[in-house]
Every structure is written in structure tokens, then in C-alpha cells.
Amino acid sequence: DIVMTQTPLSLSVNPGQPASISCKSSESLLHSDGKTYLYWYLQKPGQPPQLLLYEVSSRFSGVPDRFSGSGSGTDFTLKISRVEAEDVGVYYCLQSLQFPRTFGPGTKVDIK
Amino acid sequence: EVQLLESGGGLVQPGGSLRLSCAASGFTFGSYAMTWVRQGPGKGLEWVSTIYDTTHKTAYADSVKGRFTISRDNSKNTLYLQMNSLRAEDTAVYYCVKGGWRYDNWGRGTLVTVSS
């Protein structure tokens, strides 16, 4: 199974300041089709998760451009350029390269 | 607008069974793989099972293999999860998710509690 790790596991950020979350996979997530099957989700308090980024860096419909993703192979990063109050919650990375699909443990982000 | 509405959760004794349903609307259900993801109380997300659109090929987490069965009825736009031999560790909110690798849309979930 591919193991997903995230750092940090919690993050407290001042509004308007940037934030960064790292996600690492135990194997490369690059498929032979050229796509990298790494996704980012945000679970706001009391809500189901919502897709933020797919295939490392593509923003899903309606996701603000303050969210960006980068990385390749086994190392990936989610960046929020200026954190807003509505960005609080738990961020998860997911690999969909192979079964079983595996999520990272989550990074809890709150506002100072 | 995509809508996924789960039902069928509840309290069940260890060793019991439950069948979850997910009514889908707002998209061409038969053209998409569908997935169940669960979240134990205070825990992270765990992928449970995926069923593909036309082939109905399935995949399961080792933790549920042999006990859970995913199925779909494309004529009714409905996804199912038959859960047998339930254990305390199956206690979780179960989410119905659109997609087999890119989980675009999630239902609000249905709570399954396994306890005597």
C-alpha cells in the first residue's frame, strides 16, 4: 500500500498570512499516462470533505486562486497565499494511483 | 447541481448487517465510478470501496473485504453498500462519493454505529 504522510499535523495562522502543507507518498504517484494522481481536500467543521486541487495543481471548480499546489513524484505541497477565516478545517491529501486509495492523516488549520 | 443523499445508517449490534443507499442526481450516474469513504469518530478519512461505471468492477479496502459488498443500480441512480459481520471498528460516518479517483462531490454522510 502507498503510505501518505503530511506535515505539519496542525497549523495556526494569522489571517492574511501564507500557509503551506507538505504531503509525501511512499511511492511515486506518476502514472504511465503522464498524470500524477495526487489530490487535496478540505474538510470544514461539520461538513463533508470538498475537493480543492486535482492532479497536483489543478484547481477544482469554484476554488479560490489563493490555493495552489506543486510537486512531483513523491513530494507535494499545498499553499494558501493569504489565509482567510473560511479556510479553517482539516486538509487531506489523497493518492488515487492504485488501490487501496490512501489519504494522508490530515493537517488541522486554524486561525490565530 | 450534483446531489448525493445517503441513507440506511443506524445502530446495529456487533455481527449484524446494514445496507446503505446513496441516491444520486444532477449528473449522468451511469457514466461515473462511485466510491464509499468512511470517517471514524474524531478520525481521518478511510477509503472503503469503489465500483466502476459500466464494467461494475469493484475494489475494497482489506479491512472490509469479504464483509462489505458495493453495488449499483444505474436505472435507479443509486449506489449501495451491503455491510455484514459488522464490528465496533466499522463505526463511522459513511460518505457516498462521485468518482473513482477524483472525488468531485461528496454526500453529507450517514452514521453507522456498531455497539451492543
Tab-separated table of C-alpha atoms in Angstrom:
chain	number	residue	atom	x	y	z
A	1	ASP	CA	0.000	0.000	0.000
A	2	ILE	CA	1.109	3.566	-0.639
A	3	VAL	CA	1.594	5.421	2.630
A	4	MET	CA	0.774	9.127	2.697
A	5	THR	CA	2.306	11.422	5.304
A	6	GLN	CA	1.591	15.079	5.976
A	7	THR	CA	3.460	17.792	7.842
A	8	PRO	CA	2.669	19.616	9.923
A	9	LEU	CA	-0.302	17.907	11.541
A	10	SER	CA	-1.554	21.214	12.859
A	11	LEU	CA	-1.039	24.812	11.842
A	12	SER	CA	-2.165	28.096	13.366
A	13	VAL	CA	-2.035	31.042	11.006
A	14	ASN	CA	-2.703	34.768	11.238
A	15	PRO	CA	-5.337	35.972	8.759
A	16	GLY	CA	-3.727	37.261	5.604
A	17	GLN	CA	-0.561	35.255	6.135
A	18	PRO	CA	0.555	32.367	3.923
A	19	ALA	CA	0.382	28.704	4.884
A	20	SER	CA	1.995	25.606	3.471
A	21	ILE	CA	1.294	21.890	3.949
A	22	SER	CA	3.566	19.099	2.793
A	23	CYS	CA	2.398	15.684	1.637
A	24	LYS	CA	4.747	12.818	0.881
A	25	SER	CA	3.959	9.439	-0.637
A	26	SER	CA	5.914	6.230	-0.154
A	27	GLU	CA	5.921	5.640	-3.924
A	28	SER	CA	5.851	7.878	-6.951
A	29	LEU	CA	2.318	8.894	-7.920
A	30	LEU	CA	3.232	9.415	-11.576
A	31	HIS	CA	1.200	7.155	-13.856
A	32	SER	CA	2.312	5.913	-17.255
A	33	ASP	CA	-0.402	8.135	-18.748
A	34	GLY	CA	1.623	11.153	-17.642
A	35	LYS	CA	-0.769	12.214	-14.884
A	36	THR	CA	0.119	12.368	-11.212
A	37	TYR	CA	-2.756	11.075	-9.097
A	38	LEU	CA	-2.453	13.368	-6.088
A	39	TYR	CA	-5.435	15.292	-4.747
A	40	TRP	CA	-6.094	17.794	-1.950
A	41	TYR	CA	-9.294	18.067	0.076
A	42	LEU	CA	-10.518	20.421	2.783
A	43	GLN	CA	-12.987	19.277	5.415
A	44	LYS	CA	-14.517	22.290	7.092
A	45	PRO	CA	-16.009	21.785	10.567
A	46	GLY	CA	-19.227	19.797	10.423
A	47	GLN	CA	-19.059	19.324	6.662
A	48	PRO	CA	-18.024	16.576	4.250
A	49	PRO	CA	-14.673	16.971	2.522
A	50	GLN	CA	-14.505	19.103	-0.601
A	51	LEU	CA	-12.091	18.797	-3.496
A	52	LEU	CA	-9.599	21.656	-3.760
A	53	LEU	CA	-6.916	20.502	-6.172
A	54	TYR	CA	-6.609	17.545	-8.526
A	55	GLU	CA	-3.593	16.055	-10.261
A	56	VAL	CA	-1.267	18.066	-8.020
A	57	SER	CA	-2.045	21.597	-9.123
A	58	SER	CA	-5.343	21.963	-10.988
A	59	ARG	CA	-7.938	23.897	-9.025
A	60	PHE	CA	-11.420	22.390	-8.897
A	61	SER	CA	-14.389	24.485	-9.953
A	62	GLY	CA	-15.026	27.398	-7.611
A	63	VAL	CA	-11.786	27.044	-5.634
A	64	PRO	CA	-10.179	30.439	-4.991
A	65	ASP	CA	-6.842	31.121	-6.643
A	66	ARG	CA	-5.167	31.660	-3.261
A	67	PHE	CA	-4.923	27.852	-3.190
A	68	SER	CA	-2.114	26.341	-5.225
A	69	GLY	CA	-0.399	23.000	-5.465
A	70	SER	CA	3.010	21.884	-6.560
A	71	GLY	CA	5.312	18.909	-6.515
A	72	SER	CA	6.101	15.747	-8.383
A	73	GLY	CA	6.899	12.114	-7.809
A	74	THR	CA	6.585	11.652	-4.065
A	75	ASP	CA	6.740	15.200	-2.669
A	76	PHE	CA	3.850	17.625	-2.859
A	77	THR	CA	2.858	20.948	-1.325
A	78	LEU	CA	-0.394	22.810	-0.859
A	79	LYS	CA	-0.010	26.554	-0.407
A	80	ILE	CA	-2.526	29.143	0.679
A	81	SER	CA	-1.229	32.565	-0.301
A	82	ARG	CA	-3.320	34.527	2.218
A	83	VAL	CA	-5.291	32.542	4.768
A	84	GLU	CA	-8.873	33.611	5.367
A	85	ALA	CA	-11.212	32.659	8.204
A	86	GLU	CA	-13.197	30.370	5.882
A	87	ASP	CA	-10.071	28.252	5.249
A	88	VAL	CA	-10.136	26.642	8.695
A	89	GLY	CA	-10.549	22.901	8.819
A	90	VAL	CA	-8.595	19.743	8.115
A	91	TYR	CA	-6.664	19.342	4.880
A	92	TYR	CA	-6.103	15.872	3.447
A	93	CYS	CA	-4.016	14.637	0.560
A	94	LEU	CA	-5.118	11.525	-1.339
A	95	GLN	CA	-3.387	9.210	-3.752
A	96	SER	CA	-5.518	7.574	-6.433
A	97	LEU	CA	-2.726	5.922	-8.382
A	98	GLN	CA	-3.545	2.478	-7.096
A	99	PHE	CA	-5.840	0.529	-4.795
A	100	PRO	CA	-6.195	0.799	-1.906
A	101	ARG	CA	-6.663	4.538	-2.181
A	102	THR	CA	-4.951	6.164	0.779
A	103	PHE	CA	-5.357	9.503	2.481
A	104	GLY	CA	-2.831	11.418	4.498
A	105	PRO	CA	-3.557	11.775	8.238
A	106	GLY	CA	-4.782	15.334	7.805
A	107	THR	CA	-3.475	18.766	8.761
A	108	LYS	CA	-5.683	20.862	11.016
A	109	VAL	CA	-5.548	24.565	10.186
A	110	ASP	CA	-6.941	27.219	12.471
A	111	ILE	CA	-6.764	30.977	12.756
A	112	LYS	CA	-4.701	32.692	15.447
B	1	GLU	CA	-26.337	20.534	-9.256
B	2	VAL	CA	-24.849	17.225	-8.106
B	3	GLN	CA	-26.630	15.741	-5.107
B	4	LEU	CA	-25.720	12.597	-3.205
B	5	LEU	CA	-28.071	11.537	-0.442
B	6	GLU	CA	-27.046	8.677	1.810
B	7	SER	CA	-29.465	6.669	3.923
B	8	GLY	CA	-29.611	3.427	5.857
B	9	GLY	CA	-27.273	4.187	8.728
B	10	GLY	CA	-28.120	3.482	12.344
B	11	LEU	CA	-27.288	1.482	15.442
B	12	VAL	CA	-26.508	-2.197	14.933
B	13	GLN	CA	-25.101	-4.894	17.200
B	14	PRO	CA	-21.709	-6.474	16.501
B	15	GLY	CA	-22.123	-9.210	13.927
B	16	GLY	CA	-25.178	-7.538	12.432
B	17	SER	CA	-25.847	-6.182	8.970
B	18	LEU	CA	-26.855	-2.900	7.371
B	19	ARG	CA	-27.425	-1.751	3.816
B	20	LEU	CA	-26.509	1.791	2.922
B	21	SER	CA	-28.003	3.535	-0.084
B	22	CYS	CA	-26.951	6.658	-1.940
B	23	ALA	CA	-29.436	8.387	-4.224
B	24	ALA	CA	-27.637	10.403	-6.874
B	25	SER	CA	-28.923	13.241	-9.025
B	26	GLY	CA	-27.648	16.120	-11.109
B	27	PHE	CA	-25.298	14.079	-13.276
B	28	THR	CA	-25.288	11.026	-15.537
B	29	PHE	CA	-24.884	8.452	-12.778
B	30	GLY	CA	-24.193	5.528	-15.088
B	31	SER	CA	-21.170	7.292	-16.582
B	32	TYR	CA	-19.200	7.596	-13.350
B	33	ALA	CA	-17.414	5.303	-10.963
B	34	MET	CA	-18.672	5.699	-7.401
B	35	THR	CA	-16.941	5.306	-4.073
B	36	TRP	CA	-17.642	4.919	-0.362
B	37	VAL	CA	-15.317	6.662	2.107
B	38	ARG	CA	-15.735	6.483	5.877
B	39	GLN	CA	-14.608	8.544	8.834
B	40	GLY	CA	-14.496	7.129	12.333
B	41	PRO	CA	-15.339	9.414	15.266
B	42	GLY	CA	-12.605	12.027	15.561
B	43	LYS	CA	-10.533	10.253	12.920
B	44	GLY	CA	-9.328	10.800	9.380
B	45	LEU	CA	-10.704	9.612	6.069
B	46	GLU	CA	-10.576	5.968	5.024
B	47	TRP	CA	-11.353	4.720	1.535
B	48	VAL	CA	-13.747	1.756	1.713
B	49	SER	CA	-14.773	0.663	-1.786
B	50	THR	CA	-15.141	1.726	-5.409
B	51	ILE	CA	-17.341	0.427	-8.221
B	52	TYR	CA	-16.760	1.336	-11.830
B	53	ASP	CA	-19.447	2.672	-14.126
B	54	THR	CA	-20.002	0.229	-16.963
B	55	THR	CA	-17.880	-2.780	-16.053
B	56	HIS	CA	-19.083	-2.743	-12.425
B	57	LYS	CA	-15.565	-3.805	-11.482
B	58	THR	CA	-15.091	-3.379	-7.724
B	59	ALA	CA	-12.293	-2.770	-5.230
B	60	TYR	CA	-12.305	-2.999	-1.439
B	61	ALA	CA	-10.140	-1.992	1.488
B	62	ASP	CA	-8.619	-5.012	3.209
B	63	SER	CA	-10.441	-4.012	6.399
B	64	VAL	CA	-13.837	-4.700	4.786
B	65	LYS	CA	-13.050	-7.281	2.114
B	66	GLY	CA	-15.289	-10.317	2.395
B	67	ARG	CA	-17.755	-8.485	4.655
B	68	PHE	CA	-18.900	-5.500	2.575
B	69	THR	CA	-20.334	-5.532	-0.950
B	70	ILE	CA	-20.647	-2.456	-3.138
B	71	SER	CA	-23.215	-2.427	-5.919
B	72	ARG	CA	-25.145	-0.007	-8.080
B	73	ASP	CA	-28.402	0.221	-9.971
B	74	ASN	CA	-27.884	2.614	-12.853
B	75	SER	CA	-31.592	2.520	-13.699
B	76	LYS	CA	-32.352	3.934	-10.244
B	77	ASN	CA	-29.295	6.222	-9.982
B	78	THR	CA	-28.485	4.521	-6.707
B	79	LEU	CA	-25.309	3.219	-5.078
B	80	TYR	CA	-25.367	0.623	-2.314
B	81	LEU	CA	-23.102	-0.770	0.370
B	82	GLN	CA	-24.148	-4.042	1.970
B	83	MET	CA	-22.314	-4.387	5.272
B	84	ASN	CA	-22.263	-7.765	7.027
B	85	SER	CA	-20.476	-9.102	10.105
B	86	LEU	CA	-20.164	-5.575	11.435
B	87	ARG	CA	-17.548	-4.788	14.056
B	88	ALA	CA	-17.111	-1.963	16.535
B	89	GLU	CA	-14.309	-0.587	14.376
B	90	ASP	CA	-16.758	-0.104	11.487
B	91	THR	CA	-18.414	2.681	13.471
B	92	ALA	CA	-18.110	5.754	11.266
B	93	VAL	CA	-19.818	8.276	9.058
B	94	TYR	CA	-20.053	6.740	5.604
B	95	TYR	CA	-19.792	9.130	2.668
B	96	CYS	CA	-21.018	8.448	-0.838
B	97	VAL	CA	-18.596	9.991	-3.322
B	98	LYS	CA	-18.810	10.671	-7.058
B	99	GLY	CA	-15.767	9.378	-8.885
B	100	GLY	CA	-13.277	6.556	-8.854
B	101	TRP	CA	-10.078	8.543	-8.481
B	102	ARG	CA	-11.025	12.216	-8.444
B	103	TYR	CA	-13.662	12.564	-5.755
B	104	ASP	CA	-15.526	15.576	-7.060
B	105	ASN	CA	-18.603	15.533	-4.899
B	106	TRP	CA	-19.461	14.102	-1.509
B	107	GLY	CA	-22.734	13.414	0.232
B	108	ARG	CA	-23.282	14.581	3.787
B	109	GLY	CA	-22.815	11.061	5.082
B	110	THR	CA	-24.777	8.566	7.146
B	111	LEU	CA	-23.696	7.454	10.617
B	112	VAL	CA	-23.229	3.771	11.351
B	113	THR	CA	-22.774	2.813	14.993
B	114	VAL	CA	-21.836	-0.759	15.875
B	115	SER	CA	-22.400	-1.366	19.553
B	116	SER	CA	-24.145	-3.747	21.910
